[in-house]
Structures are given as C-alpha cells and as structure tokens.
Amino acid sequence: MKRTLLFLATLMGLAFNASAARIYVNLNATGNNSGTSWSNAYTSLANALNQAQSGDEIWVAQGTYLPGTTGRHSTFALKTFMHLYGGFNGTETLLEQRDPQAYPTILEGDLMGNDSGVLTYTNSTRSDNVYSVVTIDNVDGAEIDGFIIQGGNANSSVKGPERYGAGVYITGSNVADGTINATVRNCTIRYCTAVYSCAVQAKHYPSTSGDAMNVRYENLIVHDNQAEGNVFGGGGNTSDNSITYVVANCLIYNNTSSTGYVAVIDAQLSGSIEAYWVNNTIVNNNLGSTPAIGLGRYNSSATSEGYFYNNVFHNNGGGHEFDQHPGLAWGVSVFAFHNNMVENPDYTEATSHSGNIVDVPDFVNEATDDFRLTACSPGGEDGDTLFTGSGQAHLSFNYTGQTDALGSIRYFGSQVDMGAYERSFDTSIEVVASAGLLYANLSGSNITYQWFDCATGIPLPGETDDSLHVTANGSYYVEITEDSCLTARSACGEINTVSLIEKRASVVMDLFPNPVSDRLHISSQENIDQVTIVDISGCVVLKTGLNENYVDVSLLRPGVYILLAQEGDQVIAKGRFNRLP
C-alpha cells in the first residue's frame, strides 16, 4: 500500500514543464487582454484558466470573479501543477508583495447574485449557484492560495459529484505517476451549501492498485457553510489505495451540519485514509447532537487513522468531540490525540492521551469571531512540536516557515500555542539599543522580564531585568509577564557593537540613596572612571566622568533610569535608580 505523508517533502512545488508561464488577471485591466502583464491582464479568470497550460502560475488581482457561462457546472478548474494565487492589487512584481486580506479576491458561485434568506441547499435563491466553485479533477500538483471561495451549492438529488464539495471539490481516478497531490492554502471558504461536504471534499476512485491521493488544507478560514452531511469530506477509496489529508492552522467556525460532522474520517474496502489535524481551532459549529469528528471504516479490511495535535475544540454541540460514525461498522484503526484543548471533562480521550487540557479557551472576543487566545488563556505554549505520544512515528511536520491563520510567524516562544493562532500580545513595547544594552520601554508593578535570542527562541539564562547587557552580536526580544500572566512580547532588537563592550559579571556596584533627589553615590571595588545614564526609553540623558564617588542627578526629570558604570570604553556594571520628584 502506498502511504505518502503530505508533511514530507514532495515535488508539488516544481514546475511541470520548462515553458511554464506567469499569467496575470485583473478585471479592471484595459490593455490587450493577453495576460502577459498587469496592464495587459485577462479580465476574466475563467478565460485565463482556459488558455493556461499545465505548470502555469496565475496571479489574480482583487475583485469578484465568476467561473464561466456553462450554468451550474461552471467551475474554476485547475490543471496539472498549476499554481493559482490571489490577493494582489495589480502592481506587484514579487509574490510576497501580495496581501490577500487587504486585497480580497473572490471566487463567486452565485451566478445571478441573488442569494438571500436562510443558508441552506434547499433555498430557491441558490438554485442558480454552481455545484462546485473550484475543482481539482484528476490532475496532480495543483495549488490554490489566497482567495475567498463562496456561494457554491452542491444540492443534486442524484448521488454523484454534484452533491459534494460546494467550495472545493478534489477528485481523481488516474494520473501518470499514480499519485494526486493538491493544496488549498490561505483561503476563506464561506456561504457554501451542499448535501455532503459543503466546504471541501476529496474523493479518490483510482482503477490502479496502490494509487494515492495527498491533500493539504492549510491556513484556511471556513465559516458559515451548511450541509446535511459533514463540512470537510475525504474518502471513497477502492481496494488497496490511500488518501492522506492534512488540516493545519485552520479556523473552522459557525458551520451547520444537520445530520453530520465537521469532518468524517472513513475508509472503504481495503483502502486506507490517514487524517492529520494540527493546530486548528474548531468552534461554535452547529452540529445538533453529533460530535465534531466522526471516525471509522466501512469494513475490517480498511484502515482509518486519525492524528490530532495542538487543536482547540469549543462549543461544537453533541456533548463531546469524537465518536465512531454510526454508519460505519468498524472503529478507527489508529487514533492519536495529544496536546489538544477540549472543554468536556467526560471526554475520555482528553485524559487517556498525553498533553491535553480540559478547559474553556479564553478568546480575545468570541462575540466578534476573534478566536485568538488571549495572553492568559489556557493553551498558550501548551502545544507540542515534537508530536510525542502514540502515532508520532507517522508524523513529520516541520514548523520552519509556518504561519498561523493570520499569517503571523508560528511559533514565537518556547513552544507552539494550541489552535489556529499564536496568542494575542501587546506588541507595542519597543526594544531600544543604547550603549551596548537593550531596553524594554514598559515598566510597572508586578512585572517580570525574560529576554530571548531571536535566532533560536531560547530564553537567555538569568536575563530577567528590563534591560539586557548583550555579550554577543545578534537580535533579541523580551517577554513581559504581569501578575504571572504573559502579556507582552516585543519585536526583535539588534546589537552589533559587542566588540567594543564586554560584560564583567563579577563586578558588584551599589547605588545609594535610591530613590534619590540630587547626589547618587556609587560604591564599587572596581575603578569606575565614567558613567552613562539612560532613561527607560533607551535615550542617553547624561554622560560624565567620575572624579568623586557620586554623580549629580538633580537636573534629571523624575523617573526610572539605568546607570552604566564604565572603565574606559567597557561597561563593567549597571544599576537602576529612581529620581524623586
């Protein structure tokens, strides 16, 4: 049996042919409609897809695009090794310059633009909507990235593809090398309805033994979709074939499934399905009495495996999050559930597997659908990047370069947070470099500090003051804890002058009186011939030679200051004092 883990490196990013082109689409372009530049961009994405060849890359500017003129079977159909990118303003020259949040690019399934009323596949105003907005049909290496996908309605009363995957439908039977790879990334899927799998569906019906389908859903926001069956779908294996699908860094909320689940993990005949759910937030889905995830297989010869790490489950109905699907006669073959947060204390998997938290997440603002964890919420840095526990031998996930559902670096700190987002912190604090030190411009009562190396994310032992005396050139950041709650995290500050300044940790220096109004006395066994005084923002406010054992600070404004004691150009000690009003 061919089992290809999508987390491992694949050839999906390689060009399919040597003549692969970049094609531009902008519905507001006024040029010759050739797609060769932004000024001459196609104004129709449907036309661009028809003209594109396998391996081409298509850049699409902001706006709303319809999939064609062939009625409900119209769809945005990707080709082999095609990369479809949205989120441009129509001037970019580099892919990383785009911003899908600032420049929304919408793939619209409502052909008449008349959707209204209750979001359900039986609503008559949705009778004109396409069955599937995006289709990846029997092609390998296709990727779609940076779009809002909406308005599909897979409502056929006849069993077939027209009742699955209203947002994105991925299917296939045979490709040249026996494997179908597909990626859906950085997309929002909303307002889609279906009999089954209203958001996405991956179905595999190969005729050759040992074929495989590998699908990755990454950094998706899936909300306000409706189905009679489940929201996510994957299955349909025939004998000795496999599907592996990954759901990572996704937010799935406010979807409705009247008789189904958020997702079903099932396998048929002697085929296999492996599902990996990593760092997702699954919240406020209306599932009636049904759990969030259904597990199982249609017969004892099939293999159905589910691996769940670092997810947040909250308020999904049904009283618990997982169950054997009632339509599947056999239970799941392998189940790993580690470092997840669930709120139902009766859910046995939360206590029988390692690292899980039975608690209620503290979101920034659940009422406005802001499902970032607050700085003090459970689940912060409670994930596991090593995937310890049963099933870890099957999983190789590299967090290097990963971002959360909002595009923030994942992870930032000693360990990854649970859920789709890294936690919300006060990032307004600055790190200011001055005289070989870094300063955090935040102070207060019950505050503690911890400095980190930006290159490694590892805390610096013993560096718990509001300033960092740097001993090696590099970039550093500080985390600030107030009343035992991590509340702020700075950006990185850089020091590149260590060759001029060396720390001598054995130097002892006392400052008195402290607080002080005029003369600040300095006591040390070392030869201190110069002092530099820096305010809390990192600005040098006084620099003077030291002929006596004191320095006059009477002209300084009231506040907190740092005194740097120097021997020549070397800072040999530092101390903090408070200038009285």
XYZ file of N, CA and C in Angstrom, residues 64-260:
591
model
N -14.189 40.420 -7.776
C -15.083 39.258 -7.739
C -15.163 38.646 -9.134
N -14.901 37.333 -9.207
C -14.821 36.623 -10.480
C -15.847 35.497 -10.509
N -16.531 35.343 -11.650
C -17.468 34.249 -11.876
C -16.788 33.156 -12.694
N -17.198 31.890 -12.510
C -16.456 30.784 -13.117
C -16.773 30.495 -14.582
N -17.694 31.204 -15.200
C -17.946 30.926 -16.611
C -19.405 31.062 -16.970
N -19.752 30.531 -18.133
C -21.098 30.716 -18.674
C -21.784 29.394 -18.991
N -21.315 28.304 -18.413
C -21.902 26.988 -18.705
C -22.887 26.562 -17.638
N -23.514 27.520 -16.972
C -24.527 27.190 -15.989
C -23.940 26.622 -14.714
N -24.684 25.764 -14.070
C -24.313 25.281 -12.746
C -23.080 24.394 -12.753
N -22.700 23.867 -13.912
C -21.485 23.073 -13.999
C -20.244 23.926 -14.240
N -20.420 25.246 -14.330
C -19.256 26.132 -14.428
C -18.414 25.981 -13.164
N -17.104 26.063 -13.321
C -16.205 25.899 -12.183
C -14.844 26.454 -12.542
N -14.101 26.875 -11.546
C -12.707 27.244 -11.755
C -11.883 25.953 -11.673
N -11.512 25.414 -12.825
C -10.849 24.107 -12.888
C -9.343 24.289 -13.036
N -8.591 23.794 -12.072
C -7.137 23.879 -12.118
C -6.562 22.743 -12.955
N -5.372 22.973 -13.490
C -4.689 21.980 -14.306
C -3.460 21.449 -13.573
N -2.814 20.476 -14.167
C -1.684 19.813 -13.521
C -0.570 20.804 -13.201
N -0.096 20.757 -11.974
C 0.980 21.613 -11.465
C 0.707 23.092 -11.707
N -0.530 23.473 -11.687
C -0.908 24.881 -11.810
C -0.963 25.508 -10.424
N -0.478 26.748 -10.331
C -0.491 27.488 -9.069
C -1.327 28.742 -9.276
N -2.414 28.850 -8.528
C -3.370 29.941 -8.670
C -3.302 30.802 -7.414
N -2.870 32.072 -7.559
C -2.653 32.957 -6.427
C -3.561 34.173 -6.508
N -4.186 34.535 -5.377
C -4.993 35.740 -5.274
C -4.407 36.704 -4.266
N -5.051 37.886 -4.126
C -4.641 38.853 -3.122
C -3.719 39.936 -3.617
N -3.731 40.226 -4.908
C -2.872 41.263 -5.475
C -3.657 42.563 -5.689
N -2.941 43.681 -5.704
C -3.580 44.948 -6.061
C -3.361 45.319 -7.522
N -2.536 44.558 -8.221
C -2.323 44.774 -9.648
C -1.074 45.533 -9.993
N -0.135 45.655 -9.032
C 1.144 46.319 -9.303
C 2.343 45.474 -8.904
N 2.134 44.347 -8.243
C 3.216 43.579 -7.631
C 4.143 42.948 -8.684
N 5.395 42.823 -8.293
C 6.379 42.113 -9.108
C 6.901 40.863 -8.413
N 6.627 40.739 -7.098
C 7.046 39.583 -6.318
C 5.830 38.998 -5.608
N 5.811 37.680 -5.486
C 4.680 37.008 -4.862
C 4.492 37.466 -3.425
N 5.590 37.680 -2.708
C 5.493 38.047 -1.294
C 4.963 39.461 -1.092
N 4.796 40.244 -2.142
C 4.247 41.585 -2.011
C 2.719 41.597 -1.910
N 2.074 40.525 -2.251
C 0.608 40.492 -2.224
C 0.100 40.496 -0.783
N -1.170 40.825 -0.601
C -1.794 40.843 0.717
C -3.262 40.440 0.551
N -3.575 39.149 0.691
C -4.954 38.692 0.470
C -5.980 39.329 1.401
N -5.572 39.750 2.601
C -6.526 40.398 3.496
C -6.842 41.819 3.041
N -5.842 42.517 2.554
C -6.060 43.897 2.107
C -6.710 43.958 0.725
N -6.465 42.959 -0.107
C -6.964 42.950 -1.481
C -7.729 41.652 -1.744
N -8.948 41.554 -1.192
C -9.708 40.298 -1.293
C -10.027 39.940 -2.749
N -9.764 38.705 -3.067
C -10.017 38.172 -4.402
C -11.060 37.075 -4.256
N -12.257 37.313 -4.781
C -13.413 36.459 -4.501
C -13.740 35.606 -5.716
N -13.868 34.310 -5.489
C -14.359 33.371 -6.498
C -15.807 33.082 -6.140
N -16.718 33.575 -6.946
C -18.137 33.617 -6.613
C -18.909 32.533 -7.357
N -19.688 31.757 -6.589
C -20.516 30.718 -7.190
C -21.950 31.119 -7.441
N -22.369 32.265 -6.937
C -23.734 32.757 -7.144
C -23.789 33.484 -8.489
N -24.220 32.792 -9.532
C -24.151 33.329 -10.890
C -25.076 34.515 -11.096
N -26.227 34.524 -10.420
C -27.190 35.610 -10.604
C -27.054 36.704 -9.547
N -26.235 36.467 -8.530
C -26.035 37.456 -7.486
C -27.269 37.733 -6.668
N -28.102 36.701 -6.452
C -29.392 36.919 -5.794
C -29.579 36.107 -4.523
N -28.511 35.547 -3.975
C -28.659 34.734 -2.771
C -29.237 35.557 -1.627
N -30.196 34.976 -0.926
C -30.788 35.646 0.221
C -31.445 34.609 1.107
N -31.849 35.033 2.291
C -32.581 34.150 3.183
C -31.692 33.166 3.906
N -32.283 32.060 4.339
C -31.607 31.058 5.150
C -30.519 30.364 4.339
N -29.372 30.165 4.976
C -28.263 29.486 4.315
C -28.512 27.978 4.348
N -29.115 27.458 3.260
C -29.398 26.036 3.150
C -29.436 25.649 1.685
N -29.077 24.411 1.391
C -29.009 23.995 -0.018
C -30.383 23.884 -0.665
N -31.444 23.954 0.116
C -32.801 23.914 -0.452
C -33.373 25.297 -0.731
N -32.650 26.346 -0.395
C -33.125 27.710 -0.618
C -33.229 27.971 -2.125
N -34.398 28.418 -2.588
C -34.642 28.583 -4.018
C -33.765 29.664 -4.643
N -33.317 30.652 -3.857
C -32.462 31.691 -4.438
C -31.067 31.165 -4.769
N -30.749 29.960 -4.314
C -29.451 29.361 -4.603
C -29.537 28.330 -5.733
N -30.666 28.253 -6.386
C -30.846 27.231 -7.417
C -30.002 27.489 -8.664
N -29.510 28.723 -8.845
C -28.647 29.032 -9.984
C -27.173 28.852 -9.673
N -26.830 28.662 -8.398
C -25.423 28.629 -7.998
C -24.717 27.403 -8.563
N -23.419 27.545 -8.831
C -22.641 26.424 -9.358
C -22.551 25.320 -8.309
N -22.359 24.105 -8.791
C -22.250 22.972 -7.872
C -20.954 23.050 -7.059
N -19.839 23.346 -7.716
C -18.545 23.462 -7.038
C -17.825 24.688 -7.594
N -17.402 25.579 -6.718
C -16.743 26.795 -7.173
C -15.372 26.479 -7.762
N -14.609 25.658 -7.077
C -13.261 25.278 -7.528
C -13.208 23.770 -7.667
N -12.591 23.307 -8.760
C -12.468 21.877 -8.999
C -11.021 21.513 -9.323
N -10.520 20.495 -8.655
C -9.218 19.893 -8.971
C -9.519 18.451 -9.330
N -9.639 18.188 -10.612
C -10.190 16.924 -11.103
C -9.136 16.136 -11.872
N -8.627 15.085 -11.245
C -7.733 14.146 -11.907
C -6.462 14.820 -12.428
N -5.949 15.791 -11.672
C -4.685 16.440 -12.008
C -3.780 16.385 -10.790
N -2.478 16.444 -11.026
C -1.501 16.327 -9.950
C -0.803 17.668 -9.737
N -0.521 17.997 -8.480
C 0.313 19.144 -8.149
C -0.367 20.485 -8.204
N -1.691 20.541 -8.211
C -2.400 21.828 -8.288
C -2.431 22.498 -6.916
N -2.381 23.842 -6.936
C -2.401 24.618 -5.692
C -3.228 25.879 -5.904
N -4.082 26.202 -4.930
C -4.831 27.453 -4.924
C -4.541 28.149 -3.609
N -4.276 29.476 -3.654
C -3.729 30.175 -2.498
C -4.181 31.637 -2.533
N -4.888 32.073 -1.480
C -5.149 33.489 -1.302
C -6.480 33.988 -1.830
N -7.540 33.171 -1.758
C -8.841 33.551 -2.300
C -9.934 33.446 -1.243
N -11.032 34.147 -1.492
C -12.295 33.902 -0.813
C -13.154 33.087 -1.768
N -13.562 31.916 -1.331
C -14.349 30.999 -2.157
C -15.741 30.935 -1.550
N -16.756 31.299 -2.323
C -18.085 31.408 -1.726
C -19.182 31.092 -2.743
N -20.339 30.719 -2.203
C -21.548 30.635 -3.000
C -21.783 29.349 -3.749
N -20.999 28.297 -3.509
C -21.285 27.018 -4.157
C -22.512 26.355 -3.550
N -23.199 25.526 -4.348
C -24.404 24.850 -3.846
C -24.503 23.471 -4.494
N -23.911 22.489 -3.849
C -23.912 21.110 -4.363
C -25.154 20.392 -3.839
N -26.277 20.631 -4.478
C -27.562 20.196 -3.933
C -28.264 19.142 -4.783
N -27.539 18.448 -5.644
C -28.189 17.475 -6.519
C -28.884 16.390 -5.697
N -30.066 15.996 -6.169
C -30.796 14.911 -5.504
C -30.311 13.538 -5.950
N -29.461 13.506 -6.979
C -28.923 12.249 -7.510
C -27.512 12.059 -6.963
N -27.211 10.875 -6.480
C -25.894 10.612 -5.914
C -24.833 10.780 -6.989
N -23.847 11.624 -6.718
C -22.811 11.927 -7.692
C -22.043 13.148 -7.272
N -21.135 13.625 -8.117
C -20.262 14.737 -7.727
C -21.003 16.041 -7.474
N -22.229 16.191 -7.999
C -22.956 17.446 -7.833
C -23.561 17.614 -6.449
N -23.282 16.701 -5.552
C -23.783 16.873 -4.183
C -22.644 16.907 -3.161
N -21.402 17.063 -3.640
C -20.232 17.102 -2.761
C -19.386 18.338 -3.078
N -18.690 18.864 -2.068
C -17.638 19.854 -2.286
C -18.101 21.128 -2.948
N -19.038 21.854 -2.332
C -19.544 23.083 -2.934
C -18.475 24.164 -3.017
N -17.548 24.192 -2.079
C -16.450 25.152 -2.132
C -15.334 24.667 -3.029
N -14.695 23.583 -2.633
C -13.605 22.982 -3.405
C -13.865 21.489 -3.507
N -13.846 20.984 -4.740
C -14.066 19.553 -4.969
C -12.805 18.979 -5.597
N -12.187 18.032 -4.900
C -10.951 17.392 -5.360
C -11.250 15.923 -5.603
N -10.996 15.461 -6.800
C -11.311 14.085 -7.120
C -10.343 13.577 -8.177
N -10.331 12.278 -8.381
C -9.465 11.709 -9.404
C -9.522 10.210 -9.417
N -9.141 9.670 -10.544
C -9.084 8.215 -10.698
C -7.703 7.761 -11.121
N -7.104 8.443 -12.088
C -5.791 8.028 -12.568
C -4.979 9.236 -13.020
N -3.727 9.283 -12.619
C -2.751 10.217 -13.175
C -1.519 9.415 -13.548
N -0.602 10.046 -14.259
C 0.509 9.304 -14.855
C 1.360 8.566 -13.826
N 1.661 9.225 -12.695
C 2.555 8.584 -11.727
C 1.805 7.884 -10.604
N 0.470 7.840 -10.681
C -0.303 7.116 -9.686
C -0.634 7.886 -8.440
N -0.200 9.166 -8.346
C -0.440 9.954 -7.142
C -1.044 11.295 -7.509
N -2.056 11.712 -6.768
C -2.656 13.030 -6.920
C -2.309 13.843 -5.688
N -1.629 14.993 -5.889
C -1.307 15.917 -4.811
C -2.060 17.214 -5.050
N -2.630 17.791 -4.014
C -3.365 19.051 -4.144
C -3.213 19.852 -2.862
N -3.179 21.187 -3.003
C -3.028 22.085 -1.856
C -4.032 23.223 -1.946
N -4.723 23.472 -0.841
C -5.603 24.637 -0.701
C -5.064 25.420 0.487
N -4.629 26.663 0.251
C -3.888 27.395 1.281
C -4.348 28.857 1.321
N -4.372 29.423 2.536
C -4.642 30.857 2.736
C -5.951 31.298 2.081
N -6.958 30.465 2.185
C -8.260 30.774 1.595
C -9.340 30.851 2.673
N -10.364 31.644 2.394
C -11.591 31.637 3.189
C -12.671 30.949 2.375
N -13.356 29.992 2.989
C -14.460 29.291 2.325
C -15.719 29.578 3.129
N -16.691 30.214 2.484
C -17.876 30.661 3.215
C -19.109 30.613 2.305
N -20.269 30.585 2.943
C -21.571 30.677 2.280
C -21.757 29.583 1.221
N -21.197 28.413 1.484
C -21.381 27.273 0.585
C -22.359 26.294 1.220
N -23.171 25.645 0.396
C -24.164 24.678 0.870
C -24.067 23.418 0.035
N -24.414 22.289 0.643
C -24.307 21.014 -0.067
C -25.084 19.944 0.678
N -25.341 18.870 -0.028
C -25.882 17.699 0.641
C -24.804 17.120 1.554
N -23.583 16.979 1.015
C -22.449 16.494 1.803
C -21.235 17.385 1.538
N -20.421 17.581 2.556
C -19.125 18.257 2.419
C -19.283 19.631 1.773
N -19.923 20.532 2.492
C -20.228 21.843 1.921
C -18.976 22.670 1.645
N -17.913 22.518 2.439
C -16.714 23.338 2.238
C -15.749 22.692 1.258
N -15.244 21.522 1.612
C -14.272 20.840 0.755
C -14.571 19.340 0.746
N -14.218 18.701 -0.356
C -14.385 17.257 -0.485
C -13.234 16.703 -1.298
N -12.638 15.634 -0.810
C -11.603 14.902 -1.554
C -12.057 13.462 -1.686
N -12.288 13.024 -2.927
C -12.722 11.663 -3.181
C -11.786 11.028 -4.199
N -11.450 9.782 -3.954
C -10.438 9.093 -4.758
C -11.007 7.766 -5.250
N -11.051 7.617 -6.574
C -11.565 6.381 -7.166
C -10.590 5.858 -8.211
N -9.377 5.474 -7.816
C -8.403 5.004 -8.804
C -8.745 3.589 -9.289
N -8.315 3.325 -10.508
C -8.507 1.968 -11.045
C -7.259 1.129 -10.917
N -6.136 1.760 -10.519
C -4.869 1.049 -10.396
C -4.547 0.827 -8.929
N -4.232 -0.414 -8.574
C -3.907 -0.745 -7.190
C -2.669 0.015 -6.737
N -2.730 0.550 -5.506
C -1.588 1.238 -4.922
C -1.538 2.718 -5.178
N -2.492 3.279 -5.937
C -2.510 4.717 -6.176
C -2.830 5.470 -4.883
N -2.492 6.773 -4.873
C -2.667 7.550 -3.649
C -3.116 8.960 -3.978
N -3.819 9.580 -3.026
C -4.183 10.995 -3.084
C -3.695 11.659 -1.815
N -2.961 12.779 -1.974
C -2.449 13.541 -0.851
C -2.976 14.970 -0.947
N -3.694 15.411 0.069
C -4.327 16.725 0.047
C -3.928 17.491 1.301
N -3.627 18.776 1.100
C -3.257 19.610 2.241
C -4.157 20.839 2.272
N -4.818 21.057 3.416
C -5.607 22.260 3.679
C -4.858 23.057 4.745
N -4.389 24.236 4.389
C -3.511 24.980 5.285
C -3.936 26.439 5.385
N -4.019 26.950 6.618
C -4.333 28.362 6.873
C -5.661 28.763 6.230
N -6.668 27.916 6.410
C -7.998 28.220 5.898
C -8.858 28.817 7.001
N -9.807 29.663 6.600
C -10.883 30.108 7.481
C -12.171 29.612 6.849
N -12.839 28.707 7.526
C -14.029 28.040 6.993
C -15.195 28.388 7.907
N -16.139 29.182 7.399
C -17.221 29.625 8.280
C -18.518 29.828 7.502
N -19.613 29.680 8.216
C -20.950 29.950 7.694
C -21.226 29.155 6.425
N -21.008 27.857 6.507
C -21.389 26.923 5.457
C -22.430 25.964 6.017
N -23.195 25.298 5.131
C -24.273 24.415 5.601
C -24.331 23.162 4.749
N -24.530 22.052 5.421
C -24.709 20.776 4.726
C -25.606 19.878 5.553
N -26.235 18.954 4.873
C -26.924 17.889 5.589
C -25.905 16.952 6.212
N -24.830 16.702 5.467
C -23.735 15.877 5.968
C -22.633 16.742 6.548
N -21.385 16.319 6.407
C -20.278 16.975 7.073
C -19.769 18.192 6.306
N -18.890 18.973 6.987
C -18.304 20.174 6.396
C -17.075 19.820 5.570
N -16.156 19.055 6.161
C -14.994 18.515 5.462
C -15.293 17.076 5.077
N -14.866 16.667 3.894
C -15.061 15.286 3.488
C -13.820 14.710 2.851
N -13.602 13.416 3.060
C -12.496 12.713 2.419
C -12.735 11.231 2.481
N -12.737 10.551 1.354
C -12.965 9.112 1.363
C -13.208 8.600 -0.034
N -13.898 7.488 -0.131
C -14.205 6.909 -1.422
C -13.117 6.021 -1.961
N -12.270 5.464 -1.103
C -11.185 4.624 -1.580
C -11.699 3.299 -2.113
N -11.018 2.811 -3.124
C -11.255 1.447 -3.565
C -10.135 0.576 -3.028
N -10.049 -0.646 -3.481
C -9.124 -1.612 -2.902
C -7.668 -1.174 -3.012
N -6.956 -1.260 -1.887
C -5.510 -1.048 -1.820
C -5.077 0.313 -2.339
N -5.832 1.346 -2.066
C -5.457 2.711 -2.402
C -5.617 3.577 -1.157
N -5.030 4.766 -1.209
C -4.992 5.551 0.022
C -5.254 7.025 -0.232
N -5.801 7.664 0.807
C -5.894 9.122 0.882
C -5.191 9.564 2.164
N -4.315 10.546 2.022
C -3.730 11.209 3.181
C -4.114 12.679 3.101
N -4.746 13.211 4.132
C -5.042 14.638 4.098
C -4.655 15.289 5.414
N -4.219 16.532 5.268
C -3.704 17.314 6.374
C -4.542 18.581 6.505
N -4.955 18.900 7.724
C -5.645 20.148 8.020
C -4.790 20.868 9.064
N -4.189 21.999 8.685
C -3.225 22.665 9.566
C -3.486 24.162 9.623
N -3.451 24.721 10.830
C -3.583 26.162 11.053
C -4.890 26.714 10.483
N -5.963 25.988 10.671
C -7.255 26.400 10.116
C -8.229 26.788 11.230
N -9.070 27.780 10.936
C -10.163 28.180 11.806
C -11.462 27.711 11.164
N -12.231 26.912 11.894
C -13.472 26.346 11.377
C -14.571 26.700 12.375
N -15.488 27.598 11.980
C -16.480 28.068 12.948
C -17.803 28.390 12.275
N -18.861 28.303 13.077
C -20.203 28.733 12.696
C -20.715 28.030 11.436
N -20.326 26.773 11.265
C -20.868 25.957 10.186
C -22.002 25.094 10.726
N -22.912 24.692 9.858
C -24.068 23.903 10.263
C -24.091 22.593 9.493
N -24.235 21.510 10.230
C -24.390 20.185 9.629
C -25.540 19.507 10.350
N -26.654 19.358 9.644
C -27.876 18.919 10.316
C -27.819 17.474 10.783
N -27.138 16.615 10.046
C -27.064 15.201 10.448
C -25.639 14.684 10.469
N -24.646 15.572 10.270
C -23.280 15.096 10.116
C -22.320 15.689 11.108
